[in-house]
mmCIF file of C-alpha atoms in Angstrom:
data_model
loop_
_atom_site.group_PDB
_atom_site.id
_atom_site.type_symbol
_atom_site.label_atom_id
_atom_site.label_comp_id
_atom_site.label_asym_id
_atom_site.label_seq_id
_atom_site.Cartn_x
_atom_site.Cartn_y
_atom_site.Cartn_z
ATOM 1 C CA UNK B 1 0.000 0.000 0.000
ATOM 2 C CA UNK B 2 1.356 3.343 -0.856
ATOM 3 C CA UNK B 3 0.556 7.003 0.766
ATOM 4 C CA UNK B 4 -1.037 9.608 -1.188
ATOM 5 C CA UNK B 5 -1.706 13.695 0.349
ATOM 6 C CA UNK B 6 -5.579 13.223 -0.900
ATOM 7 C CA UNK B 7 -8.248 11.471 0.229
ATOM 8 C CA UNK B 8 -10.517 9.196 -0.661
ATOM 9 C CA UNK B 9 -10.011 9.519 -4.266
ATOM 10 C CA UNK B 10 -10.914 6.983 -6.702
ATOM 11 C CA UNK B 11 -8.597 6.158 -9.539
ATOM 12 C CA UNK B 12 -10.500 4.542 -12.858
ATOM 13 C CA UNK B 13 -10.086 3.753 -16.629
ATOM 14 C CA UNK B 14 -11.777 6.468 -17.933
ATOM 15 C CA UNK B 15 -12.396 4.735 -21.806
ATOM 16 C CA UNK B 16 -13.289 1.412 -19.763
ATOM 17 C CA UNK B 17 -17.585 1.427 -19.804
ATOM 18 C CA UNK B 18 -17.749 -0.971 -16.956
ATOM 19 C CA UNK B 19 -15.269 1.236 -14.951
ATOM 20 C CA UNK B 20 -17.534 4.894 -16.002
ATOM 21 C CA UNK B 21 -20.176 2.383 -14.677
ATOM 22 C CA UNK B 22 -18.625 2.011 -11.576
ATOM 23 C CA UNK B 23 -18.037 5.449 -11.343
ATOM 24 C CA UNK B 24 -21.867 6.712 -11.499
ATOM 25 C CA UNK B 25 -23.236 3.991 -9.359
ATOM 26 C CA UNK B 26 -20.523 5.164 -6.449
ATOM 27 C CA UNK B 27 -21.459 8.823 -7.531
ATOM 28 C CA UNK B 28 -25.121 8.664 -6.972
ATOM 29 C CA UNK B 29 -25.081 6.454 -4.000
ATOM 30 C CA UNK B 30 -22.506 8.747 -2.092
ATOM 31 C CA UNK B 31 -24.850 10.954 -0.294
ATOM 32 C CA UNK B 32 -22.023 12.414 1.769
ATOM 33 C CA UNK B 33 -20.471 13.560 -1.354
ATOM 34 C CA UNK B 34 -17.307 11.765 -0.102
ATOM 35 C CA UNK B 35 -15.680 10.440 -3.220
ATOM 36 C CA UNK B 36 -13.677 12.173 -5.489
ATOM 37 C CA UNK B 37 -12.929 10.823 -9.274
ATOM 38 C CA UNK B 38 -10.201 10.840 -11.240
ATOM 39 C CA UNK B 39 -9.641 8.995 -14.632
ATOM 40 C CA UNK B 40 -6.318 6.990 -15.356
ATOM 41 C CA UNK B 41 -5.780 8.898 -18.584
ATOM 42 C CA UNK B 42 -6.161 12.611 -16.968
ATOM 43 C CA UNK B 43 -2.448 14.215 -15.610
ATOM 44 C CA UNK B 44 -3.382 13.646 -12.265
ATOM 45 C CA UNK B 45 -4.963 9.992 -12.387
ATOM 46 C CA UNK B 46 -1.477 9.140 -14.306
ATOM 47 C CA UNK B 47 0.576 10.435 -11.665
ATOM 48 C CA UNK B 48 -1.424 8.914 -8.753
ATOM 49 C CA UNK B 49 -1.258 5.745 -10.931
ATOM 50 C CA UNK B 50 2.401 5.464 -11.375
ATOM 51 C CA UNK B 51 2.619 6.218 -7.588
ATOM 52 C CA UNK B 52 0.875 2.478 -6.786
ATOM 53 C CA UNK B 53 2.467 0.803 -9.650
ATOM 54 C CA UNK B 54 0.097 0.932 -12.132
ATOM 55 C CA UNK B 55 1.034 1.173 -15.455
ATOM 56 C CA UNK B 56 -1.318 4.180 -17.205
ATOM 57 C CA UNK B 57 -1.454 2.988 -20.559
ATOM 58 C CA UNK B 58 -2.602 -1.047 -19.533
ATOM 59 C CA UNK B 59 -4.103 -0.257 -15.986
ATOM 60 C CA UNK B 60 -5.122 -3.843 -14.853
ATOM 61 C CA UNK B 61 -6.933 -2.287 -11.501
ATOM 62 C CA UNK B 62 -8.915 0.848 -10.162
ATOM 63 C CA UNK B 63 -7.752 2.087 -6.799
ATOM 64 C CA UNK B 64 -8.988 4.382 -4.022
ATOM 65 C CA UNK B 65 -6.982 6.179 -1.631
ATOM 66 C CA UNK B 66 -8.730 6.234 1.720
ATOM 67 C CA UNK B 67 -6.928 7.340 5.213
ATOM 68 C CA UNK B 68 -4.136 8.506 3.145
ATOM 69 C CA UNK B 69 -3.804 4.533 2.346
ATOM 70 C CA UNK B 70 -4.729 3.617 -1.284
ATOM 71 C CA UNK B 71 -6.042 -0.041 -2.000
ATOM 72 C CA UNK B 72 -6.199 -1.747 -4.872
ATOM 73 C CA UNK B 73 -8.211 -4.747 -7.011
ATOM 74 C CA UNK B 74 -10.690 -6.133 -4.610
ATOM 75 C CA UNK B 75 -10.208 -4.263 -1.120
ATOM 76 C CA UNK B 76 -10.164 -0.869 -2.968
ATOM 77 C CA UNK B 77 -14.014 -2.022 -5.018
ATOM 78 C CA UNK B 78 -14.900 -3.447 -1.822
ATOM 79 C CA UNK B 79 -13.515 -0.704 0.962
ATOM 80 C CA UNK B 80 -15.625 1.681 -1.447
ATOM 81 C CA UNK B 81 -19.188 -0.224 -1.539
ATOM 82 C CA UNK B 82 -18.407 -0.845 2.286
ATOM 83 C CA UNK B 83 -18.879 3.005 2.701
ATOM 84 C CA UNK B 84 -21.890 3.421 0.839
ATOM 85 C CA UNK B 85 -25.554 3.353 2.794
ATOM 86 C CA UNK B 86 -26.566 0.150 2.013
ATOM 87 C CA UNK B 87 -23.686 -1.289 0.455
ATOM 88 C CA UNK B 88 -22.201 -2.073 4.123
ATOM 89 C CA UNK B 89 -22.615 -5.591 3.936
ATOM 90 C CA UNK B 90 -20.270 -6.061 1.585
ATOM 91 C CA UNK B 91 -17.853 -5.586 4.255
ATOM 92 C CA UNK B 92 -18.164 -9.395 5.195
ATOM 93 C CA UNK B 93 -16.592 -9.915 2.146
ATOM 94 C CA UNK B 94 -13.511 -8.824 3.266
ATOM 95 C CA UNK B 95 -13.411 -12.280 4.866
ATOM 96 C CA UNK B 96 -13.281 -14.298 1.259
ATOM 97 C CA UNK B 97 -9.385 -14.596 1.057
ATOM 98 C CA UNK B 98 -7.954 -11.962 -0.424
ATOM 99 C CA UNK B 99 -5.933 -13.828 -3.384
ATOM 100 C CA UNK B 100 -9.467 -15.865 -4.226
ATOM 101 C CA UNK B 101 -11.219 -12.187 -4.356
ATOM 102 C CA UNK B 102 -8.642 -10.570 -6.499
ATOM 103 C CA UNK B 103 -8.097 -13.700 -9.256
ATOM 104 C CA UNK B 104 -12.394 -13.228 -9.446
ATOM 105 C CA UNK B 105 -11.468 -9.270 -9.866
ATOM 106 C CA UNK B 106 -8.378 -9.896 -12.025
ATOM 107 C CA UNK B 107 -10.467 -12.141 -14.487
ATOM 108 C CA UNK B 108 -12.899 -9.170 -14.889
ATOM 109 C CA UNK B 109 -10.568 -6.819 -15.535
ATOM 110 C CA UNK B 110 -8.598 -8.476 -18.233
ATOM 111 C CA UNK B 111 -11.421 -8.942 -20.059
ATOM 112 C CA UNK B 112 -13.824 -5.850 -19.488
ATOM 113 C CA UNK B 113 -13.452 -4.638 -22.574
ATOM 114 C CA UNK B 114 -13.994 -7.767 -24.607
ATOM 115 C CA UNK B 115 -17.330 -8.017 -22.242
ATOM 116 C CA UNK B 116 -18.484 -4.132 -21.811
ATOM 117 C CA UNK B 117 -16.739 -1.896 -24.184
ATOM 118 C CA UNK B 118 -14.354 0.470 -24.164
ATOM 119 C CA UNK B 119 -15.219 4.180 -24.901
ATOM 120 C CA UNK B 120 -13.302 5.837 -28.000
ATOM 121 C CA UNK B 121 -12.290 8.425 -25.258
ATOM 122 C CA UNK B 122 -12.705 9.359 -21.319
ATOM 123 C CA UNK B 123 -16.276 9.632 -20.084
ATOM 124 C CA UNK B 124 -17.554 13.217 -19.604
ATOM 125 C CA UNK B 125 -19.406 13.014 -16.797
ATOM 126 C CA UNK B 126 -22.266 15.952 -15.997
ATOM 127 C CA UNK B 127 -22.066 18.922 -14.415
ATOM 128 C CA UNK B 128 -23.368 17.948 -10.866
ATOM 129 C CA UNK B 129 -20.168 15.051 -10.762
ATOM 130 C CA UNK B 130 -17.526 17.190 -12.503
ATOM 131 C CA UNK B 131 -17.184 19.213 -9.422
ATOM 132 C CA UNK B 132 -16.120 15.841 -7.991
ATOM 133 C CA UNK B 133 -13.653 14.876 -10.857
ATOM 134 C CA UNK B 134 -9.911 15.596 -10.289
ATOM 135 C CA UNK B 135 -7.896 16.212 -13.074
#
């Protein structure tokens, strides 16, 4: 796990559909407003990318920094849902072992765009979640 000076920011492919997916669904369920966005391919998403390990240009995970701590694969998908109302119980997943949770994530990810699609370019998301995006 690596530090980071923001918080709770969540790191995405921004031409991945099932990632922009992700990305509303967290958006409108965050009544806090706590989540911030930021896509892989923007200046900022690279840099917080290359800071995990994550190579920009093939990104085979989304990440979320939260307590200054980012997490990756499965415990970043699954420390996000587990601070959403009504999304809390996925907490107990945390108790699946963690290499079994992130070969079921890794096997998504290598193939989400063969199974979702893949935008020509980033996702522009509307006005009400731009204030949210970090770029």
């Amino acid at each position: 796990m690596s530090h980071w000076p923001d918080d709770d920011v969540i790191l995405y492919d921004g031409v991945c559909v099932f990632c922009s997916r992700w990305v509303r669904f967290v958006a409108k369920r965050d009544v806090e407003r706590r989540f911030r966005f930021t896509a892989i391919q923007s200046a900022y998403g690279a840099r917080l990318a290359q800071t995990f390990g994550i190579d920009p240009n093939d990104p085979d995970t989304n990440a979320v920094v939260h307590g200054g701590v980012a997490y990756l694969k499965s415990d970043a998908a699954l420390t996000v849902l587990g601070m959403l109302p009504g999304w809390r119980w996925t907490r107990v997943l945390f108790a699946v072992p963690k290499p079994l949770r992130d070969a079921v994530y890794s096997l998504v990810a290598k193939n989400r765009y063969r199974i979702f699609g893949k935008y020509d370019e980033c996702f522009v998301p509307d006005a009400e979640m731009r204030a949210r995006v970090m770029e």
